[in-house]
Coordinates of N, CA, C and O in Angstrom, one line a residue:
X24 N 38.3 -27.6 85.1 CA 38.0 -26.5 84.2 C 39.0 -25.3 84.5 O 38.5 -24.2 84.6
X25 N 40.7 -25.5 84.7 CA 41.2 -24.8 85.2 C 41.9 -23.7 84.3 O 42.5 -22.7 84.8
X26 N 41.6 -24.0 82.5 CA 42.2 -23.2 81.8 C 41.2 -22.8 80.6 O 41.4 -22.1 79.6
X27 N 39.6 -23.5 81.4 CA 38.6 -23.0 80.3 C 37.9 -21.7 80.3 O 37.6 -21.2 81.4
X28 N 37.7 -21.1 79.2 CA 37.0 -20.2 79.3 C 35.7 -20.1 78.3 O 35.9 -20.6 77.2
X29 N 34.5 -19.6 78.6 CA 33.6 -19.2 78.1 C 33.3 -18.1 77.4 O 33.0 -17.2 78.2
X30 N 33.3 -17.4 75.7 CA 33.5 -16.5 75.6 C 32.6 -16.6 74.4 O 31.9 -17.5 74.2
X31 N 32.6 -15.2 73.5 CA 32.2 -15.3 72.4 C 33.3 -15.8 71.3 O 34.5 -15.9 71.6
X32 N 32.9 -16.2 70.0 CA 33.8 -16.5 69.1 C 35.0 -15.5 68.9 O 34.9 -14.3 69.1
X33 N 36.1 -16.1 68.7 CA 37.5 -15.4 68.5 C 37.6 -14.6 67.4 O 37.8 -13.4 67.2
X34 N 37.6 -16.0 66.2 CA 37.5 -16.0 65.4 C 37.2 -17.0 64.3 O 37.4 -18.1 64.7
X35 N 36.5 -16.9 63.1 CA 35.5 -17.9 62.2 C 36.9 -18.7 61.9 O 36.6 -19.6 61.1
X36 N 37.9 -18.8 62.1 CA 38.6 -20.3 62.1 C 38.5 -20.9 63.0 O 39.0 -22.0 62.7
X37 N 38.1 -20.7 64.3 CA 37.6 -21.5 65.5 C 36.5 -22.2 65.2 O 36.3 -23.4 65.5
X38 N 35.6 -21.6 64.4 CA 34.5 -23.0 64.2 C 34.6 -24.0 63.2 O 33.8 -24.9 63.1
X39 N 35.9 -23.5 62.2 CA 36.4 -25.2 61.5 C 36.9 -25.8 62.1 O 36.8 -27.0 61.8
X40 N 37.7 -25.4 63.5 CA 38.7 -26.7 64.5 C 37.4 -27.1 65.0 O 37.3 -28.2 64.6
X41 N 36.4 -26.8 65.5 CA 35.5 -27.2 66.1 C 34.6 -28.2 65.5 O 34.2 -29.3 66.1
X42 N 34.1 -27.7 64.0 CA 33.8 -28.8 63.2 C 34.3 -29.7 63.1 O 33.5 -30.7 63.2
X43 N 35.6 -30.0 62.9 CA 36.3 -30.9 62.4 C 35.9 -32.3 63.5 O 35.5 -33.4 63.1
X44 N 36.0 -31.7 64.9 CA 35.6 -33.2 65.8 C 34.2 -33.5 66.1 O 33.9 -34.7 66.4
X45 N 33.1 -32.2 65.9 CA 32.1 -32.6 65.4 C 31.7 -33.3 64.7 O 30.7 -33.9 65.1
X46 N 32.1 -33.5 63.4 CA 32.0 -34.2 62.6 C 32.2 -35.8 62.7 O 31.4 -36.7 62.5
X47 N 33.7 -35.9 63.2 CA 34.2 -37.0 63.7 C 33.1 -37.5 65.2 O 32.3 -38.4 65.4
X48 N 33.4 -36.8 65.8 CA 32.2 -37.5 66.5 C 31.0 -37.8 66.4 O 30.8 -38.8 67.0
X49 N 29.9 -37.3 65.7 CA 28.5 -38.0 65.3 C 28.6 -38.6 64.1 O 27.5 -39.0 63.5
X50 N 29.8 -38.9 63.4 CA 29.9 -39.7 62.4 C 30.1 -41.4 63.2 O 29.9 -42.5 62.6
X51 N 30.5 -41.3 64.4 CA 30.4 -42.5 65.4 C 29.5 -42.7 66.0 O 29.2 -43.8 66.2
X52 N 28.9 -41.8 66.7 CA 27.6 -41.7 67.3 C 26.4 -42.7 67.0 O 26.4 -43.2 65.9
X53 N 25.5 -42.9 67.8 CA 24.6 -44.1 67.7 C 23.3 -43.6 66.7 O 22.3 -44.3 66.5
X54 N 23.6 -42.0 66.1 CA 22.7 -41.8 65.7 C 23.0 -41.7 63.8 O 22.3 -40.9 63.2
X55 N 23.9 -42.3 63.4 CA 24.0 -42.4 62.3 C 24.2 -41.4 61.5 O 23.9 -41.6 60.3
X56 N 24.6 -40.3 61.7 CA 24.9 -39.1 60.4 C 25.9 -38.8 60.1 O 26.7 -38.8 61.1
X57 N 26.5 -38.6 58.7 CA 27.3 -38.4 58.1 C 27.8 -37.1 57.7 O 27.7 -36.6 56.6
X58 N 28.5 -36.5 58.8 CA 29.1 -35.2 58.6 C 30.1 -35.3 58.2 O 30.7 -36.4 58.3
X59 N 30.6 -34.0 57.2 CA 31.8 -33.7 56.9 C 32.3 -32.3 57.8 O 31.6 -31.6 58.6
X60 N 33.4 -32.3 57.6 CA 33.9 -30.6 58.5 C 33.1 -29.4 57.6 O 32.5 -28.3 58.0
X61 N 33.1 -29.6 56.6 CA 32.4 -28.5 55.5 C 30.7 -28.2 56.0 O 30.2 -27.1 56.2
X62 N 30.0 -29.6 56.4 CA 28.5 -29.5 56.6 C 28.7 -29.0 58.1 O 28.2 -27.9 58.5
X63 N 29.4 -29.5 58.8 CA 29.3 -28.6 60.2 C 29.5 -27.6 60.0 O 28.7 -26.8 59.9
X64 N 30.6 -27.4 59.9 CA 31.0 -25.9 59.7 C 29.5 -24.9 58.9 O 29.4 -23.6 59.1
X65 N 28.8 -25.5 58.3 CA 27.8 -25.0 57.5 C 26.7 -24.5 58.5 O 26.1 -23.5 58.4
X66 N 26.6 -25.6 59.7 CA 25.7 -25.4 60.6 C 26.1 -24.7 61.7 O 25.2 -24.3 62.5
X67 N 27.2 -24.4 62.0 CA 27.8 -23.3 62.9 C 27.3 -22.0 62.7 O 26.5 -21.3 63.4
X68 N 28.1 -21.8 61.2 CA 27.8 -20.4 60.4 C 26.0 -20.3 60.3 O 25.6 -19.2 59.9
X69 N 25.0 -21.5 60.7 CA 23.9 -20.9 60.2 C 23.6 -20.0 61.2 O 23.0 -19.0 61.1
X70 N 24.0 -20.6 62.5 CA 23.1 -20.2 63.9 C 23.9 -18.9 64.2 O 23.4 -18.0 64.7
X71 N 25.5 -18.8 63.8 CA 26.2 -17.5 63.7 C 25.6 -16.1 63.1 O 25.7 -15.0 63.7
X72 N 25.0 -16.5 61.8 CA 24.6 -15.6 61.1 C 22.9 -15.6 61.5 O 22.0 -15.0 60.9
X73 N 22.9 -16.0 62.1 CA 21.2 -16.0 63.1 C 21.2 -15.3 64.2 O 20.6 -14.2 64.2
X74 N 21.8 -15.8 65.3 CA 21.7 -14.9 66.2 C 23.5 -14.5 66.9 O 23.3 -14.1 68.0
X75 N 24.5 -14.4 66.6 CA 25.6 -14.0 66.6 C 26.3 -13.7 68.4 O 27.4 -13.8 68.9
X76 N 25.1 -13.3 68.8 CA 25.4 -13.0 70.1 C 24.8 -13.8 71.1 O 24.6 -13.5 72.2
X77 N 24.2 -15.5 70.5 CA 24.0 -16.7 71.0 C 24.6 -17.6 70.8 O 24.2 -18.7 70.8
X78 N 25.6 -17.2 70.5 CA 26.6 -18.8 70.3 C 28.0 -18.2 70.9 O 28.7 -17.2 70.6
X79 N 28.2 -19.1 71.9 CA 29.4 -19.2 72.5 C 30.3 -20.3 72.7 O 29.8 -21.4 72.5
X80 N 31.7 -20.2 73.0 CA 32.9 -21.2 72.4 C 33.9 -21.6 73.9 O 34.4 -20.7 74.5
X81 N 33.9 -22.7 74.2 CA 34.8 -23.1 75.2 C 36.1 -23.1 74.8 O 36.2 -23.9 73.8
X82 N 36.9 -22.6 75.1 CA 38.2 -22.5 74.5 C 39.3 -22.9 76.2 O 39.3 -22.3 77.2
X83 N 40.1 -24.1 75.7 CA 41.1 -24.4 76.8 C 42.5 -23.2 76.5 O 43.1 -23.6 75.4
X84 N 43.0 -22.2 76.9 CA 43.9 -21.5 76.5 C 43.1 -20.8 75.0 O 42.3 -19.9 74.9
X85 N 43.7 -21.4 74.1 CA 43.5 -21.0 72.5 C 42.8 -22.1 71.4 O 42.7 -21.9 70.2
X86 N 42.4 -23.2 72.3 CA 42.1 -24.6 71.7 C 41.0 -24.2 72.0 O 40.7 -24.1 73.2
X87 N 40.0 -24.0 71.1 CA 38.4 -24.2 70.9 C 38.2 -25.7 71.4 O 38.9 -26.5 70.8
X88 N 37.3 -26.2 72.2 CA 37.0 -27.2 72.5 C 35.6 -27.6 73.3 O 35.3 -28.4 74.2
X89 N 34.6 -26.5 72.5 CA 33.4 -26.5 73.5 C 32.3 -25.7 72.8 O 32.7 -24.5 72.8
X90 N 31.4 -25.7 72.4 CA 30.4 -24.8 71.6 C 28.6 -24.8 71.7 O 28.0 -25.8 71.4
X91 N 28.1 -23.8 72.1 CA 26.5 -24.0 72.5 C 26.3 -22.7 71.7 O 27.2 -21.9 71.6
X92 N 24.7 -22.5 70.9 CA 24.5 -22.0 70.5 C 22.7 -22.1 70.3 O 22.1 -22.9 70.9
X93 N 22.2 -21.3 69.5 CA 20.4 -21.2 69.5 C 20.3 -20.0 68.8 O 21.1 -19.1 68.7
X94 N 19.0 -20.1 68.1 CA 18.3 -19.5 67.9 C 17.2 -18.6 68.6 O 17.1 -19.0 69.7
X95 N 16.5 -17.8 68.5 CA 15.5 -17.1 69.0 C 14.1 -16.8 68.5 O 13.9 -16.3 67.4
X96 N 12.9 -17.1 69.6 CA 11.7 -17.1 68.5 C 10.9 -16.5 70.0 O 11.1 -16.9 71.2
X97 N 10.1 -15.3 69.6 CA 9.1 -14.8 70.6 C 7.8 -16.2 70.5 O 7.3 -16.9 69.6
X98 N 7.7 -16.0 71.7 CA 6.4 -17.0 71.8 C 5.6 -16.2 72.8 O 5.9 -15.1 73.1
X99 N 4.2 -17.2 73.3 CA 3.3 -16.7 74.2 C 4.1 -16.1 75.5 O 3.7 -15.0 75.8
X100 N 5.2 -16.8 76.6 CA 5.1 -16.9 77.1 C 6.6 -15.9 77.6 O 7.0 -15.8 78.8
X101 N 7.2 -15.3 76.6 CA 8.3 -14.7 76.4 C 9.4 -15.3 75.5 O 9.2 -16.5 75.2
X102 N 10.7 -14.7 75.1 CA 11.2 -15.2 74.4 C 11.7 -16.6 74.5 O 12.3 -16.8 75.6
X103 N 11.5 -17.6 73.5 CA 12.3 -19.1 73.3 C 13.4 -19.3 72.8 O 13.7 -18.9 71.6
X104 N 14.1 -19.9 73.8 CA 15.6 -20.4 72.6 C 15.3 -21.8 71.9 O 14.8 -22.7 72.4
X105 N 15.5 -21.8 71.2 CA 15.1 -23.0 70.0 C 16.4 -23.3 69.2 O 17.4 -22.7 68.8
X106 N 15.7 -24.7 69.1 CA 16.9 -26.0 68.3 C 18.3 -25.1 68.9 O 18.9 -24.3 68.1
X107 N 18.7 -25.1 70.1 CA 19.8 -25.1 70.8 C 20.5 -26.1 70.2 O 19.9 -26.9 69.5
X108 N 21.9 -26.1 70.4 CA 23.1 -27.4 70.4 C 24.3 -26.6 71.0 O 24.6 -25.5 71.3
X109 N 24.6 -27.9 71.1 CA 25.7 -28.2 72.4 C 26.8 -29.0 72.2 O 26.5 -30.1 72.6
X110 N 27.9 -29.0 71.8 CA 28.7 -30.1 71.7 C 30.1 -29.5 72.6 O 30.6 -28.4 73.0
X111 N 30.2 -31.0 72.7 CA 32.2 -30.6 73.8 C 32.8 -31.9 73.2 O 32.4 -33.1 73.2
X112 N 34.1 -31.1 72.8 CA 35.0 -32.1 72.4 C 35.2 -33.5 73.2 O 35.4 -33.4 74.4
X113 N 35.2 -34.6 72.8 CA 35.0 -35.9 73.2 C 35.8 -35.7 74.8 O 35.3 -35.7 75.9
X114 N 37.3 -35.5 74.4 CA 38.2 -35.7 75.8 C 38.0 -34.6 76.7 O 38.8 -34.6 77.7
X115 N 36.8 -33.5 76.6 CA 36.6 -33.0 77.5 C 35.3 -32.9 78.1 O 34.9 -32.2 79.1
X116 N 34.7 -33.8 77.3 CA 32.9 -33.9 77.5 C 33.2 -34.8 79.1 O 34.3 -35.2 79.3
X117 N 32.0 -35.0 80.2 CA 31.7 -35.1 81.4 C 32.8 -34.6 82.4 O 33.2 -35.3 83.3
X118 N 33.4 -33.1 82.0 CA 34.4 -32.2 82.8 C 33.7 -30.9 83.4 O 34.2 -30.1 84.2
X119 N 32.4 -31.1 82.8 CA 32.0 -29.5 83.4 C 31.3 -28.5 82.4 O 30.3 -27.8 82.5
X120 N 32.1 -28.8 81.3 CA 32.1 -28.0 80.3 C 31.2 -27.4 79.0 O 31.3 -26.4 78.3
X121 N 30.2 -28.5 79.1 CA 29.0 -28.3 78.8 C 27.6 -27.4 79.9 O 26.7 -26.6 79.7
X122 N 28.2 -27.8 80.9 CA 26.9 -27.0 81.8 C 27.6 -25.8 82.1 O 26.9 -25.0 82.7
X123 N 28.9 -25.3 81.8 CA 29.5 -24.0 81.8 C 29.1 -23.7 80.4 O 28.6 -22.6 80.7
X124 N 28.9 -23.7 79.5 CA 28.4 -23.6 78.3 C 26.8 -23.1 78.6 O 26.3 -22.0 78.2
X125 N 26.1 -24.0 79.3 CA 24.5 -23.7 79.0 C 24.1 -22.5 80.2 O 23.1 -21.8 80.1
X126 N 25.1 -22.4 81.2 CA 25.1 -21.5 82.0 C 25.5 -20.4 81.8 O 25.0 -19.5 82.5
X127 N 26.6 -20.0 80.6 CA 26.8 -18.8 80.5 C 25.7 -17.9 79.1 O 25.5 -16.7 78.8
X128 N 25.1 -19.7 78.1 CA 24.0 -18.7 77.2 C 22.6 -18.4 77.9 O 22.0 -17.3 77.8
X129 N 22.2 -19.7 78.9 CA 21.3 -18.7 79.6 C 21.4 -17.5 80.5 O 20.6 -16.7 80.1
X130 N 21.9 -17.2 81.2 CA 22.5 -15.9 81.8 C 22.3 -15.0 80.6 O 21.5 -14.1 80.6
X131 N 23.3 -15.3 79.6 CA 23.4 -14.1 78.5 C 21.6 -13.9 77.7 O 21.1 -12.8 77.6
X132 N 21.2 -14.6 77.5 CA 19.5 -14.6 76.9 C 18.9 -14.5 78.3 O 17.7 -14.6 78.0
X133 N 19.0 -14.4 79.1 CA 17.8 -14.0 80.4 C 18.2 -12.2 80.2 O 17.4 -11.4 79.8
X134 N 19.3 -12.0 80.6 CA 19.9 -10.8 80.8 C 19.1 -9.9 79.4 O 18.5 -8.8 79.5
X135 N 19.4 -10.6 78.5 CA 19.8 -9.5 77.1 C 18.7 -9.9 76.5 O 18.3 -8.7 76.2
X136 N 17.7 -10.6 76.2 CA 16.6 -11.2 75.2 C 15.7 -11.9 76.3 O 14.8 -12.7 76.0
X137 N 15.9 -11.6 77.2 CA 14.6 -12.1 78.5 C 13.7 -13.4 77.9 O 12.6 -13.4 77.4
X138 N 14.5 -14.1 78.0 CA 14.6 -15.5 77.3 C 14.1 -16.4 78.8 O 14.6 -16.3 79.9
X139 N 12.8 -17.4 78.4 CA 12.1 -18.2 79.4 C 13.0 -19.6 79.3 O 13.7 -20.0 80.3
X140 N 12.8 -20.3 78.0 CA 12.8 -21.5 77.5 C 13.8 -22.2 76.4 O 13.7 -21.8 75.2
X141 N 14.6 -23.0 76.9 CA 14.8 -23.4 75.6 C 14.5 -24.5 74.8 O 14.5 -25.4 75.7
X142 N 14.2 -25.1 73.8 CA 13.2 -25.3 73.2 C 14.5 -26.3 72.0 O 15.1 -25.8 71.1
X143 N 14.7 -28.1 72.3 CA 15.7 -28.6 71.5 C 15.1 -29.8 71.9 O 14.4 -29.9 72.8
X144 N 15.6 -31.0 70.9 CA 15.7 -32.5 70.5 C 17.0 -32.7 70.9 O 18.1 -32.1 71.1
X145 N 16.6 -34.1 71.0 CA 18.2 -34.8 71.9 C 17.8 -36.0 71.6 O 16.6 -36.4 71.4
X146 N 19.0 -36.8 71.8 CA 19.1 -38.3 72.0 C 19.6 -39.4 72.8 O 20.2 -39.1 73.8
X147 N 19.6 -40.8 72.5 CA 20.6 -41.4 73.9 C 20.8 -42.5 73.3 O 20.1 -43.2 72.6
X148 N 22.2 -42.6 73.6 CA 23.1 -44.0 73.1 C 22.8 -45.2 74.2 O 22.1 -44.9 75.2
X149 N 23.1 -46.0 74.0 CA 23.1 -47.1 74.7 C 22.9 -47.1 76.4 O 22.4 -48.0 77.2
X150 N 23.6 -45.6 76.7 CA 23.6 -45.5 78.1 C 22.6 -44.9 78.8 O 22.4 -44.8 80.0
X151 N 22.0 -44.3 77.6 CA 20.9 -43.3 78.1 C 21.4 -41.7 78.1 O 20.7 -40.7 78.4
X152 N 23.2 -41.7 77.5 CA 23.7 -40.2 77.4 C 23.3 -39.8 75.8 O 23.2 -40.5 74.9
X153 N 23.0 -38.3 75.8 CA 23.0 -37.5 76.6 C 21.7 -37.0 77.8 O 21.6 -36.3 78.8
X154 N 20.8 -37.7 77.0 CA 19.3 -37.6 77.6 C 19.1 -37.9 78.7 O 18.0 -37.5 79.1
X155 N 19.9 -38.7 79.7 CA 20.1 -38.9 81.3 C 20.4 -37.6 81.8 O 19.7 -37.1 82.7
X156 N 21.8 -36.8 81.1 CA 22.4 -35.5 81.9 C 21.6 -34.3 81.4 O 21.7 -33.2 81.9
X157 N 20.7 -34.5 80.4 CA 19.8 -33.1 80.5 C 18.8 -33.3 81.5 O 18.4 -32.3 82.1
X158 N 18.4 -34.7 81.7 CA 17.2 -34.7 83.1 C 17.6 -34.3 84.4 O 16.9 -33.7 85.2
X159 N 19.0 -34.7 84.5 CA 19.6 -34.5 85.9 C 20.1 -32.5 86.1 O 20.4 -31.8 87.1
X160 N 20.1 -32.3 84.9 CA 19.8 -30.5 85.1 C 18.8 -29.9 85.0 O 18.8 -28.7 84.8
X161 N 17.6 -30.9 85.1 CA 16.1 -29.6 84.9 C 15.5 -30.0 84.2 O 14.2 -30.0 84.3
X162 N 16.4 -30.6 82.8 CA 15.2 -30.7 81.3 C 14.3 -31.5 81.5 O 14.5 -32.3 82.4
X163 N 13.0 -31.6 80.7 CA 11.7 -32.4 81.3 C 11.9 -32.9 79.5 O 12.8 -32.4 78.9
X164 N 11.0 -34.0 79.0 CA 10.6 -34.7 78.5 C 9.1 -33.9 78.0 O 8.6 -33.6 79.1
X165 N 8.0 -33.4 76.8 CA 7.2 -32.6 77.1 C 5.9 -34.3 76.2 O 5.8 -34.7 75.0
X166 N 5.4 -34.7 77.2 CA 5.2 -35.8 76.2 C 4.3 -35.4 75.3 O 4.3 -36.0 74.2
X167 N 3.6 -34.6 75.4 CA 2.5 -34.5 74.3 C 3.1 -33.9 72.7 O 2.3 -33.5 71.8
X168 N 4.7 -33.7 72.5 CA 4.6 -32.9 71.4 C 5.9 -34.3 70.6 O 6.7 -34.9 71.3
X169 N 5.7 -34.4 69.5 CA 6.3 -35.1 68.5 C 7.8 -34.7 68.0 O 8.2 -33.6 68.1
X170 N 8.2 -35.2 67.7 CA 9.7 -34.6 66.9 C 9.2 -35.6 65.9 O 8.8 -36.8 66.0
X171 N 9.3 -34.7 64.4 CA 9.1 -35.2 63.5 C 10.0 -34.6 62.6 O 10.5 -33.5 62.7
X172 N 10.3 -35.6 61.4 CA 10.9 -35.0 60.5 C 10.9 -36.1 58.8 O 11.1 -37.3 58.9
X173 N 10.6 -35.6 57.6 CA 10.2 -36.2 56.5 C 11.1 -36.0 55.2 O 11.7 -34.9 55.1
X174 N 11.3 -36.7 54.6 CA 11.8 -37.0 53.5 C 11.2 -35.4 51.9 O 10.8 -35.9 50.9
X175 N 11.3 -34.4 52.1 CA 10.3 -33.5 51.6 C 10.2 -34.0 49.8 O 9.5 -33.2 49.3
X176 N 10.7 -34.9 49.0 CA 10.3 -35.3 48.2 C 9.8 -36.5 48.6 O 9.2 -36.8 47.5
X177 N 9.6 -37.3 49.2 CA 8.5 -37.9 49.3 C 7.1 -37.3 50.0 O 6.1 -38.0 49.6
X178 N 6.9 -36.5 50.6 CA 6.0 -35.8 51.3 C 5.3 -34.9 49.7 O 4.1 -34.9 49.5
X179 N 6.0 -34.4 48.8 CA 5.5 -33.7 47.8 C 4.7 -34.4 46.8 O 4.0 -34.0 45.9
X180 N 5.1 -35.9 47.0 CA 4.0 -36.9 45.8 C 2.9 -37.2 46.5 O 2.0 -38.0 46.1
X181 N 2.7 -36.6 47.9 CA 1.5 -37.2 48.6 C 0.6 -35.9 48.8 O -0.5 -36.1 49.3
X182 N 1.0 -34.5 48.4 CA 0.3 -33.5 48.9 C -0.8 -33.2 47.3 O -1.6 -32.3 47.3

């Protein structure tokens, strides 16, 4: 990690280069979705225009190549970070660069929004990544709670 840095966004053309391999990468991913650079880019800008001063950008020199971000929701127990994400460009993903990512937004939400928890869905390919390397930093599994998600026109002919 000798020329990375952790920062806030530079500038909103940094999260089209960034989309662009997002896209390409979970378009191969074991989990089947079909991004374009336009739909990521869509989901950058949502969490941008949400909480602005929760999304941060790994950048090697001037090459965006690293991005974590979240939302914010008071709960009982102090503030939660929610539906977090996390991506690092493929040729630099298991370099470091993601736990310098999750290290510099928690610090920044403990510090600034006294932030307990973060609060996200994940998955695992064949190998058991990424859901192996969130256990081996802390994250638990919460078994009693569901990840759900429905088709909302089919849900509307049943209500």
């Amino acid at each position: 990690m000798k020329n990375i840095s952790i920062e806030n966004l530079r500038k909103n053309s940094d999260l089209e280069l960034i989309a662009e391999q997002y896209a390409d990468y979970y378009n191969h991913s074991v989990l089947g979705e079909n991004w374009t650079k336009e739909s990521a880019t869509a989901l950058f800008n949502y969490f941008y225009k949400q909480t602005p001063d929760l999304l941060f950008v790994a950048y090697d020199n001037n090459k965006p190549i690293g991005i974590i971000m979240s939302t914010l929701k008071p709960w009982w127990d102090g503030m939660h970070l929610e539906d977090g994400e996390v991506f690092v460009v493929k040729e630099y993903q298991h370099g470091g660069v993601a736990k310098a990512l999750f290290k510099k937004l928690f610090e920044y939400a403990i510090e600034k929004h006294n932030a307990t928890t973060l609060e996200a869905h994940t998955y695992e390919d064949e190998n058991g990544f990424p859901y192996c390397w969130y256990q081996r930093i802390g994250f638990e599994e919460i078994n009693d709670w569901k990840i759900i998600s429905g088709d909302i026109k089919k849900i509307i002919t049943r209500l």
